[in-house]
Coordinates of C-alpha atoms and ligand atoms in Angstrom, one line a residue:
V1 CA 123.8 109.3 56.8
A2 CA 121.9 106.7 54.6
S3 CA 122.0 104.3 57.4
L4 CA 120.4 106.8 60.0
P5 CA 116.8 105.8 61.0
V6 CA 114.4 108.1 59.7
Y7 CA 112.3 110.3 62.1
K8 CA 108.6 109.6 61.7
P9 CA 106.3 112.2 62.7
G10 CA 102.8 111.4 63.9
K11 CA 100.1 111.3 61.1
S12 CA 97.8 114.2 60.9
A13 CA 94.0 113.8 61.3
E14 CA 93.7 115.3 57.6
V15 CA 95.7 112.6 56.2
A16 CA 94.0 109.8 57.9
M17 CA 90.5 111.3 56.8
R18 CA 91.7 111.1 53.3
E19 CA 93.2 107.6 53.5
H20 CA 90.2 106.0 55.2
A21 CA 87.6 108.2 53.6
L22 CA 86.3 109.6 56.9
D23 CA 84.1 112.5 57.6
S24 CA 86.1 113.3 60.8
A25 CA 89.2 111.9 62.6
I26 CA 91.3 113.0 65.6
K27 CA 95.1 113.2 66.3
L28 CA 96.1 111.5 69.5
A29 CA 99.6 110.7 67.9
S30 CA 102.2 113.4 68.9
N31 CA 101.7 114.0 72.6
E32 CA 100.6 117.7 71.8
N33 CA 98.4 119.8 74.1
P34 CA 94.7 119.5 73.1
Y35 CA 94.1 123.2 74.1
D36 CA 95.1 126.1 72.1
P37 CA 97.6 128.6 73.7
L38 CA 95.7 131.2 75.9
P39 CA 94.6 134.6 74.2
S40 CA 97.2 136.6 75.9
V41 CA 100.0 134.3 74.5
V42 CA 98.3 134.6 70.9
E43 CA 98.3 138.2 71.3
A44 CA 101.9 138.2 72.4
I45 CA 102.7 136.5 69.3
R46 CA 100.4 138.7 66.9
V47 CA 102.3 141.6 68.4
A48 CA 105.7 140.1 67.6
A49 CA 104.7 139.1 64.1
A50 CA 103.6 142.4 63.3
G51 CA 106.5 144.5 64.5
S52 CA 109.7 142.6 64.2
M53 CA 109.8 139.7 61.5
H54 CA 112.3 141.5 59.3
R55 CA 115.1 141.5 62.2
Y56 CA 116.9 138.6 63.6
A57 CA 115.7 137.8 67.1
D58 CA 117.8 137.7 70.2
H59 CA 120.4 134.5 69.4
R60 CA 120.4 133.7 73.0
A61 CA 117.0 134.4 74.1
T62 CA 118.0 136.4 77.0
A63 CA 114.7 137.4 78.1
V64 CA 113.3 133.8 78.3
R65 CA 116.4 132.7 80.1
E66 CA 116.1 135.5 82.8
A67 CA 112.4 134.7 83.1
L68 CA 113.1 131.0 83.7
A69 CA 115.8 131.8 86.1
K70 CA 113.6 133.8 88.2
R71 CA 110.7 131.3 88.0
H72 CA 112.8 128.2 89.0
G73 CA 115.3 130.2 91.6
L74 CA 118.4 129.4 89.5
S75 CA 121.1 131.7 88.2
V76 CA 120.9 132.9 84.3
D77 CA 124.0 131.1 83.5
Q78 CA 122.5 127.7 84.7
I79 CA 120.0 128.1 81.7
A80 CA 120.0 127.4 78.1
V81 CA 117.3 127.9 75.7
G82 CA 117.3 126.0 72.2
C83 CA 115.0 125.2 69.3
G84 CA 112.9 122.8 71.1
S85 CA 114.2 120.3 73.8
V86 CA 115.3 118.1 70.8
G87 CA 117.5 121.1 69.6
L88 CA 119.3 121.2 72.9
L89 CA 119.7 117.5 72.8
Q90 CA 121.4 117.7 69.5
Q91 CA 123.7 120.4 70.8
L92 CA 124.5 118.1 74.0
L93 CA 125.3 115.2 71.6
L94 CA 127.5 117.7 69.4
A95 CA 129.3 119.1 72.5
Y96 CA 129.9 115.9 74.3
A97 CA 130.1 112.9 72.3
D98 CA 132.9 111.9 70.0
P99 CA 133.6 108.7 67.9
G100 CA 134.2 106.0 70.5
D101 CA 132.4 107.5 73.2
E102 CA 129.3 105.5 74.5
V103 CA 126.0 107.0 74.7
L104 CA 123.7 105.0 77.0
Y105 CA 120.1 105.0 77.1
G106 CA 117.1 102.8 77.8
W107 CA 115.2 101.5 74.8
R108 CA 112.5 101.8 73.9
S109 CA 112.7 105.5 74.5
F110 CA 112.6 108.7 72.5
E111 CA 113.4 108.0 68.9
V112 CA 115.7 110.9 68.2
Y113 CA 118.5 109.2 70.6
P114 CA 119.8 106.8 68.1
I115 CA 119.6 109.1 65.3
Y116 CA 121.5 111.9 67.0
T117 CA 123.9 109.3 68.5
Q118 CA 124.7 107.8 65.0
T119 CA 125.0 111.2 63.6
V120 CA 127.9 112.3 65.9
G121 CA 129.6 108.9 65.2
A122 CA 129.1 107.8 69.0
T123 CA 128.4 104.2 70.1
I124 CA 124.8 103.3 71.0
V125 CA 124.5 101.1 74.1
A126 CA 120.7 100.4 74.4
V127 CA 119.6 98.8 77.6
P128 CA 116.1 97.0 77.1
N129 CA 113.2 98.2 79.0
R130 CA 111.6 96.0 81.8
F131 CA 108.2 96.1 83.4
E132 CA 107.3 98.3 80.2
A133 CA 109.5 101.0 81.7
L134 CA 113.3 102.0 81.8
D135 CA 115.2 99.5 83.7
M136 CA 117.3 101.4 85.7
P137 CA 119.1 98.8 87.7
A138 CA 120.3 97.3 84.2
L139 CA 121.2 100.8 83.1
L140 CA 123.3 101.3 85.9
T141 CA 125.4 98.1 85.3
A142 CA 125.8 99.0 81.6
I143 CA 127.8 102.3 82.6
T144 CA 131.6 101.8 81.6
E145 CA 134.7 104.0 81.6
R146 CA 133.8 104.8 78.1
T147 CA 130.2 106.1 79.1
R148 CA 130.0 109.9 78.0
L149 CA 126.4 110.6 78.0
V150 CA 123.6 108.9 79.7
L151 CA 120.0 109.8 78.3
V152 CA 117.2 109.2 80.8
T153 CA 113.7 110.2 79.8
S154 CA 111.3 110.5 82.6
P155 CA 108.4 110.4 82.0
N156 CA 109.5 108.0 79.4
N157 CA 108.4 108.4 75.7
P158 CA 106.5 106.1 74.6
T159 CA 105.9 104.2 77.9
G160 CA 104.8 107.2 79.7
T161 CA 106.5 105.8 83.0
A162 CA 108.7 107.9 85.4
I163 CA 111.9 106.7 87.1
S164 CA 112.6 107.5 90.8
H165 CA 114.6 110.1 92.4
D166 CA 116.8 107.6 94.1
E167 CA 117.3 105.7 90.7
L168 CA 118.6 108.9 89.0
V169 CA 120.9 109.7 92.0
A170 CA 122.3 106.2 91.8
V171 CA 123.1 107.0 88.1
L172 CA 124.5 110.4 88.9
D173 CA 126.9 108.8 91.4
A174 CA 127.8 106.0 89.2
V175 CA 128.9 107.7 85.9
P176 CA 132.7 108.3 85.3
E177 CA 134.4 111.7 85.7
G178 CA 133.7 113.8 82.6
A179 CA 130.2 112.0 81.7
L180 CA 127.1 113.8 81.6
V181 CA 123.7 112.5 82.6
V182 CA 120.8 114.1 80.6
L183 CA 117.4 113.9 82.0
D184 CA 114.8 114.6 79.5
E185 CA 111.7 115.9 81.0
A186 CA 109.7 117.0 78.0
Y187 CA 106.5 115.7 80.0
H188 CA 107.5 116.8 83.5
E189 CA 104.4 119.0 84.2
Y190 CA 102.3 116.0 83.8
A191 CA 104.1 113.7 86.5
R192 CA 102.1 113.5 89.7
G193 CA 104.1 110.5 91.5
S194 CA 105.9 112.2 94.6
H195 CA 108.8 109.7 93.9
V196 CA 109.8 111.3 90.5
P197 CA 113.2 113.1 90.7
D198 CA 113.4 116.6 92.0
A199 CA 115.6 117.7 89.1
L200 CA 116.0 121.4 90.2
G201 CA 117.3 120.1 93.5
L202 CA 119.7 117.8 91.9
V203 CA 120.9 120.3 89.3
R204 CA 122.1 122.5 92.3
R205 CA 124.1 119.7 93.8
Y206 CA 125.4 117.6 90.6
P207 CA 127.7 119.4 88.0
N208 CA 127.2 116.3 85.8
L209 CA 123.3 116.7 85.4
A210 CA 121.6 118.5 82.6
V211 CA 117.8 118.7 82.6
L212 CA 115.6 119.3 79.4
R213 CA 112.3 120.9 79.5
T214 CA 110.2 122.4 76.9
F215 CA 107.2 124.7 76.0
S216 CA 105.9 122.3 73.2
K217 CA 103.9 120.1 75.6
A218 CA 102.2 121.5 78.8
Y219 CA 102.5 125.1 77.4
G220 CA 101.0 124.3 74.3
L221 CA 103.6 125.8 71.9
A222 CA 104.8 122.8 69.7
A223 CA 104.8 124.6 66.6
L224 CA 107.0 127.4 67.9
R225 CA 110.0 125.5 69.0
V226 CA 111.2 126.5 72.4
G227 CA 113.0 124.1 74.7
Y228 CA 115.2 124.8 77.8
L229 CA 118.0 123.3 79.9
F230 CA 119.2 123.5 83.4
A231 CA 122.5 122.6 84.2
H232 CA 125.9 123.7 85.7
P233 CA 127.2 127.1 84.0
E234 CA 129.9 125.0 82.2
V235 CA 127.5 122.8 80.6
V236 CA 125.3 125.7 79.3
D237 CA 128.5 127.2 78.1
A238 CA 129.2 123.9 76.1
V239 CA 125.7 123.8 74.5
D240 CA 125.6 127.5 73.5
R241 CA 128.9 127.2 71.5
V242 CA 127.2 124.8 69.0
L243 CA 123.7 126.8 69.1
V244 CA 122.6 127.4 65.5
P245 CA 122.5 131.1 65.3
F246 CA 119.0 132.7 65.7
T247 CA 117.4 129.2 65.7
V248 CA 115.2 130.1 68.7
N249 CA 112.6 132.1 66.6
G250 CA 111.2 135.6 67.7
L251 CA 107.6 134.2 67.8
G252 CA 108.6 131.4 70.0
Q253 CA 110.5 133.9 72.5
A254 CA 107.4 136.1 72.7
A255 CA 105.0 133.3 73.1
A256 CA 107.4 131.7 75.8
L257 CA 107.6 134.9 77.8
A258 CA 103.8 135.6 77.8
S259 CA 103.2 131.8 78.7
L260 CA 105.4 132.1 81.6
Q261 CA 103.3 135.1 82.9
V262 CA 99.9 132.9 82.6
A263 CA 101.4 129.8 84.3
A264 CA 98.7 129.2 86.7
E265 CA 96.1 129.2 84.0
L266 CA 98.3 126.9 81.8
S267 CA 98.6 124.5 84.7
E268 CA 94.9 124.5 85.3
R269 CA 94.9 122.9 81.7
V270 CA 97.5 120.4 82.5
E271 CA 95.5 119.2 85.6
R272 CA 92.7 118.8 83.4
T273 CA 94.9 116.4 81.2
V274 CA 96.0 114.6 84.2
L275 CA 92.5 113.9 85.4
E276 CA 91.6 112.8 81.9
R277 CA 94.5 110.5 81.8
E278 CA 93.4 108.7 85.2
R279 CA 90.0 108.6 84.2
T280 CA 91.1 106.9 80.8
V281 CA 93.4 104.6 82.4
A282 CA 90.8 103.3 84.9
V283 CA 88.5 102.8 82.0
L284 CA 91.0 100.8 80.1
R285 CA 91.9 98.7 83.1
G286 CA 88.2 98.1 83.7
L287 CA 87.8 96.8 80.2
G288 CA 90.6 94.3 81.1
L289 CA 93.6 95.9 79.7
S290 CA 96.3 97.1 82.0
V291 CA 98.8 99.8 81.1
P292 CA 101.9 100.8 82.8
D293 CA 101.9 103.7 85.4
P294 CA 101.2 107.0 83.1
Q295 CA 103.0 110.1 84.2
A296 CA 103.0 111.9 81.1
N297 CA 100.1 113.1 78.6
F298 CA 99.7 109.9 77.0
V299 CA 99.0 106.0 77.8
W300 CA 101.1 103.2 76.4
L301 CA 99.2 100.2 75.2
P302 CA 101.3 97.2 75.4
A303 CA 99.8 95.4 72.6
G304 CA 102.6 93.3 71.4
E305 CA 102.4 91.6 68.1
A306 CA 98.9 93.2 67.7
A307 CA 100.2 96.8 67.8
A308 CA 100.4 97.7 64.0
A309 CA 97.0 95.9 63.4
L310 CA 95.5 97.9 66.4
T311 CA 96.8 101.3 65.0
M312 CA 95.5 100.7 61.7
K313 CA 92.0 99.5 63.1
L314 CA 91.9 102.6 65.3
E315 CA 92.8 104.7 62.4
S316 CA 90.0 103.3 60.4
M317 CA 87.6 104.4 63.1
G318 CA 89.2 108.0 62.8
V319 CA 91.5 107.8 65.8
V320 CA 95.1 108.3 64.9
T321 CA 97.7 106.8 67.3
R322 CA 101.1 106.1 67.2
P323 CA 102.4 102.6 66.6
F324 CA 105.5 100.6 67.6
P325 CA 105.1 97.6 65.8
G326 CA 105.7 94.4 67.8
E327 CA 105.6 96.4 70.8
G328 CA 102.8 98.8 71.6
V329 CA 100.7 101.8 70.6
R330 CA 101.2 105.2 72.3
V331 CA 97.9 107.4 72.6
T332 CA 97.9 111.0 73.5
I333 CA 95.4 112.1 76.2
G334 CA 93.3 114.6 74.3
T335 CA 89.8 116.6 75.4
P336 CA 87.2 114.5 77.2
A337 CA 85.3 113.8 73.9
E338 CA 88.2 112.7 72.2
N339 CA 89.3 110.2 74.9
D340 CA 85.8 109.0 74.9
R341 CA 86.0 108.4 71.1
F342 CA 89.3 106.4 71.6
V343 CA 88.1 104.3 74.5
E344 CA 85.1 103.4 72.4
A345 CA 87.2 102.5 69.4
L346 CA 89.4 100.4 71.3
H347 CA 86.7 98.6 73.1
A348 CA 85.5 97.6 69.5
C349 CA 89.1 96.3 68.6
I350 CA 89.4 93.9 71.8
D351 CA 87.6 90.8 70.4
P352 CA 88.3 91.1 66.6
L353 CA 92.0 91.7 67.1
E354 CA 92.2 89.2 70.1
L355 CA 94.0 92.1 72.1
Q356 CA 94.1 90.2 75.3
A357 CA 95.9 87.2 73.9
H358 CA 98.7 89.8 72.6
W359 CA 98.7 92.1 75.4
L360 CA 102.0 92.3 77.5
L361 CA 100.6 93.2 80.7
P362 CA 97.4 91.5 82.7
T363 CA 94.4 91.3 81.2
G364 CA 90.8 90.7 82.6
G365 CA 90.7 90.2 86.2
G366 CA 94.3 90.9 86.4
A367 CA 93.9 94.4 84.9
R368 CA 91.0 95.1 87.3
R369 CA 93.2 93.9 90.3
V370 CA 95.9 96.4 89.2
Q371 CA 93.5 99.2 89.0
Q372 CA 92.2 98.2 92.6
Y373 CA 95.5 98.5 94.2
V374 CA 95.9 101.8 92.6
E375 CA 92.8 103.1 94.0
R376 CA 93.6 101.8 97.5
I377 CA 96.9 103.5 97.3
D378 CA 95.4 106.7 96.1
A379 CA 92.9 106.6 99.1
A380 CA 95.7 105.8 101.4
R381 CA 97.7 108.7 100.2
E382 CA 94.7 111.1 100.8
R383 CA 94.4 109.6 104.4
V384 CA 98.2 110.1 105.0
V385 CA 97.9 113.8 103.9
E386 CA 94.8 114.4 106.2
H387 CA 96.6 112.8 109.2
S388 CA 99.7 115.0 108.7
V389 CA 97.8 118.1 109.7
R390 CA 95.8 116.5 112.6
A391 CA 96.6 116.3 116.1
H392 CA 96.8 112.7 117.9
R393 CA 96.8 111.8 121.3
G394 CA 97.4 108.6 123.5
A395 CA 98.7 105.1 122.5
T396 CA 97.5 102.6 120.1
S397 CA 95.9 99.4 121.3
P398 CA 98.3 96.5 122.1
D399 CA 99.8 94.8 119.2
P400 CA 98.3 91.2 119.2
Q401 CA 101.7 89.5 118.9
T402 CA 104.1 91.7 120.5
G403 CA 101.9 93.7 122.9
E404 CA 103.6 97.1 121.8
Q405 CA 101.5 100.2 122.0
W406 CA 102.7 103.1 120.2
D407 CA 102.2 106.9 120.2
A408 CA 101.7 108.7 116.8
G409 CA 105.3 109.6 116.4
Q410 CA 106.2 105.9 116.3
V411 CA 103.2 105.2 114.0
W412 CA 104.5 107.8 111.7
A413 CA 108.3 106.7 112.0
H414 CA 107.2 103.1 111.0
L415 CA 105.1 104.4 108.1
A416 CA 108.0 106.2 106.9
E417 CA 110.6 103.4 107.2
F418 CA 108.8 100.4 106.0
G419 CA 108.3 101.2 102.3
S420 CA 111.9 101.4 101.7
F421 CA 112.2 97.9 103.1
W422 CA 109.5 96.2 101.8
L423 CA 109.3 97.4 98.1
P424 CA 112.7 96.1 97.7
Q425 CA 111.7 92.8 99.3
L426 CA 109.0 92.3 96.7
Q427 CA 111.4 93.2 93.9
L428 CA 113.9 90.7 95.2
V429 CA 111.1 87.8 95.0
I430 CA 110.1 89.0 91.5
D431 CA 113.6 89.3 90.1
A432 CA 114.7 86.0 91.4
G433 CA 112.3 84.5 88.6
S434 CA 112.0 81.5 90.5
P435 CA 109.3 78.6 90.5
W436 CA 109.9 78.1 94.1
P437 CA 109.2 80.4 97.1
V438 CA 112.0 82.9 97.5
P439 CA 113.2 83.6 101.0
F440 CA 112.4 87.2 101.9
G441 CA 111.5 89.7 104.7
R442 CA 111.9 90.4 108.4
T443 CA 110.0 89.9 111.6
K444 CA 108.9 92.5 114.0
S445 CA 111.9 92.0 116.3
D446 CA 114.3 93.1 113.6
P447 CA 116.8 95.4 115.1
H448 CA 116.8 97.9 112.2
R449 CA 112.9 98.1 112.2
I450 CA 113.1 98.8 116.0
A451 CA 116.1 101.4 115.7
A452 CA 114.2 103.3 112.8
I453 CA 111.2 103.5 114.7
E454 CA 112.7 104.8 117.9
A455 CA 115.0 107.3 115.9
G456 CA 112.2 108.5 113.8
R457 CA 109.5 109.1 116.4
A458 CA 110.4 112.8 117.2
H459 CA 111.1 113.6 113.7
P460 CA 108.8 116.2 112.0
V461 CA 105.6 114.8 110.5
G462 CA 106.2 116.7 107.3
E463 CA 109.4 114.4 106.7
H464 CA 107.5 111.3 107.3
L465 CA 104.7 112.1 105.0
A466 CA 107.1 113.0 102.4
A467 CA 108.4 109.5 102.8
V468 CA 105.3 107.5 103.0
E469 CA 104.2 109.4 99.8
Y470 CA 107.1 108.6 98.0
S471 CA 107.0 104.7 98.8
L472 CA 103.2 104.6 97.9
D473 CA 104.0 106.1 94.5
A474 CA 106.9 104.0 93.9
V475 CA 104.5 101.0 94.7
R476 CA 101.7 102.3 92.5
A477 CA 104.3 102.7 89.7
Y478 CA 105.8 99.1 90.2
V479 CA 102.5 97.2 90.4
A480 CA 101.1 98.7 87.3
G481 CA 104.2 97.4 85.5
L482 CA 104.0 93.8 86.5
A483 CA 103.2 90.9 83.9
D484 CA 101.2 88.0 84.7
A485 CA 104.5 85.9 85.3
D486 CA 105.5 88.4 88.0
W487 CA 102.2 88.2 89.6
S488 CA 102.6 84.4 90.0
R489 CA 106.0 84.7 92.1
V490 CA 106.0 83.4 95.8
G491 CA 108.0 84.6 98.6
Q492 CA 109.0 82.5 101.7
H493 CA 108.6 84.6 104.8
P494 CA 110.5 83.4 108.1
T495 CA 107.3 83.2 110.1
L496 CA 104.4 83.8 107.9
G497 CA 105.4 81.1 105.3
A498 CA 104.8 81.2 101.4
M499 CA 103.2 84.4 100.3
D500 CA 102.1 85.4 96.8
V501 CA 102.5 89.0 95.4
S502 CA 99.1 90.0 96.3
H503 CA 99.5 88.7 99.9
Q504 CA 102.8 90.8 100.2
L505 CA 101.1 93.7 98.9
D506 CA 98.3 93.5 101.4
E507 CA 100.4 92.3 104.3
F508 CA 103.6 94.6 103.8
L509 CA 102.8 97.4 101.6
V510 CA 99.3 98.6 100.6
G511 CA 97.5 96.8 103.3
H512 CA 100.1 97.5 105.9
V513 CA 100.0 101.3 105.1
E514 CA 96.0 101.0 105.5
Q515 CA 96.4 99.2 108.9
H516 CA 98.5 102.0 110.4
L517 CA 96.3 104.7 109.0
D518 CA 93.6 103.0 110.9
Q519 CA 95.9 103.3 114.1
L520 CA 96.2 107.0 113.5
D521 CA 92.4 107.2 112.9
S522 CA 92.2 105.8 116.7
L523 CA 94.4 108.4 118.1
V524 CA 92.4 111.4 116.8
P525 CA 90.7 112.9 119.8
S526 CA 87.0 112.6 119.3
Ligands
PLP601 C1 111.1 112.5 75.5 C2 111.0 113.8 74.6 N1 111.7 114.7 74.7 C3 111.9 115.7 73.8 C4 110.7 115.9 73.0 C5 110.7 117.2 72.0 O1 110.4 118.2 72.5 P1 110.5 119.5 71.7 O2 109.2 120.0 71.0 O3 110.8 120.6 73.0 O4 111.6 119.5 70.7 C6 109.7 115.1 72.8 C7 108.6 115.2 71.9 O5 108.0 114.5 71.4 C8 109.8 113.9 73.8 O6 109.0 112.9 73.6

């Protein structure tokens, strides 16, 4: 026990005010919801407090399980409720991991993982992050016969990045019989990328998947400690066996039930946070400091060796954040006024702390370039959605190289297929880490390309739309995580020759989507 790392909660605004003799301070350190619970939820807590505090609450939180089952289209025996999602995580470790078992996770990630793993005497296998995000290919290769639990946090705390659906499926397929994959989705409601895992769909298919969610973040009930889990009934049974009696308190149960009834109003608040996150990130990149693709209610500042000093300086200006010394600083998205105060304080730190020299992602023009790609991707995504409900007629003008003319079905089929080819090709060039041009790519006569366009031209547009959105969001996330060294890589295309990363993005990914959207524009009857 003496060797366990100690869990460090975020510092409160009051403590920071005292320590720095400030008149006011804001806490952006614990990824909390900046908004109070809705009045109807507060009323439900009041009623519960007035009537029943002398009685034990329902040990199994049955009503909450039933309400969650109804809301998510699962059966009640596929749902467990615990004392926060951390409570359920601890139950999973207790139920599944013995000494000698390996518990695998990416690192840096949620800081309770090593504490819980050591508590049960299991072996930690921590795979270092890459691109300021979980390194899912490396995680896959770290799976062994002794792997018992794989903990995947998406969006990841503290980097804020999400993994893709396909990456999770690869892990689910790779783990040995009897091992469990835990998808920790404490921040799920804030994720907007269409590439993120469809956890509910996967729970229905994979008995070796457990998904953790919580009322603490998007529902704003952090102090009341209610988390939940979706999984196969056998997993639910196992975690229920190690549930501390009555640990899901009565006020929390009442508040969770009331919150589920006002889910629409709560999601409007979540949307506000998401918009604020996107606004804040655009400002940060505009200031010349890039951050990895944020999908949660916080942003990760990859300040490297300047992280501890940055936290202290922000704190002295009344902005309390969460430091990870030597790595970065995690900043929760607050109200618009709080975010403005944070950005202003950060701005004042850039020169004195020489932040650009320590920053682990692109700075200056490099940061602004990332934001330009993100904005182009978002604009392309909107155009794709608009075209998905439009009628198209006729054929495109002849392709200058091949003379090909396509109907809208062929354009859609091509848009839907090329992302899953070109993004891995870009990754191949970057992963090679070579100072010389790396061979990559295909030409227009590639038989797989032609076959995919032919096969896909009659498919429903909805299917194509989902595929295009998936790859655009995967590219959006990938581009945001590239360091300067990654941007400097060069590929060698069979006919177009040497191409740097920007050139590849323009020719084969972002610019490529725009070009085919222009074709769809030309097929809309006037
Ligand atoms: C990744 C992750 N999982 C779980 C939790 C815990 O949430 P809860 O309040 O439900 O225990 C947190 C909270 O910080 C988190 O960051």
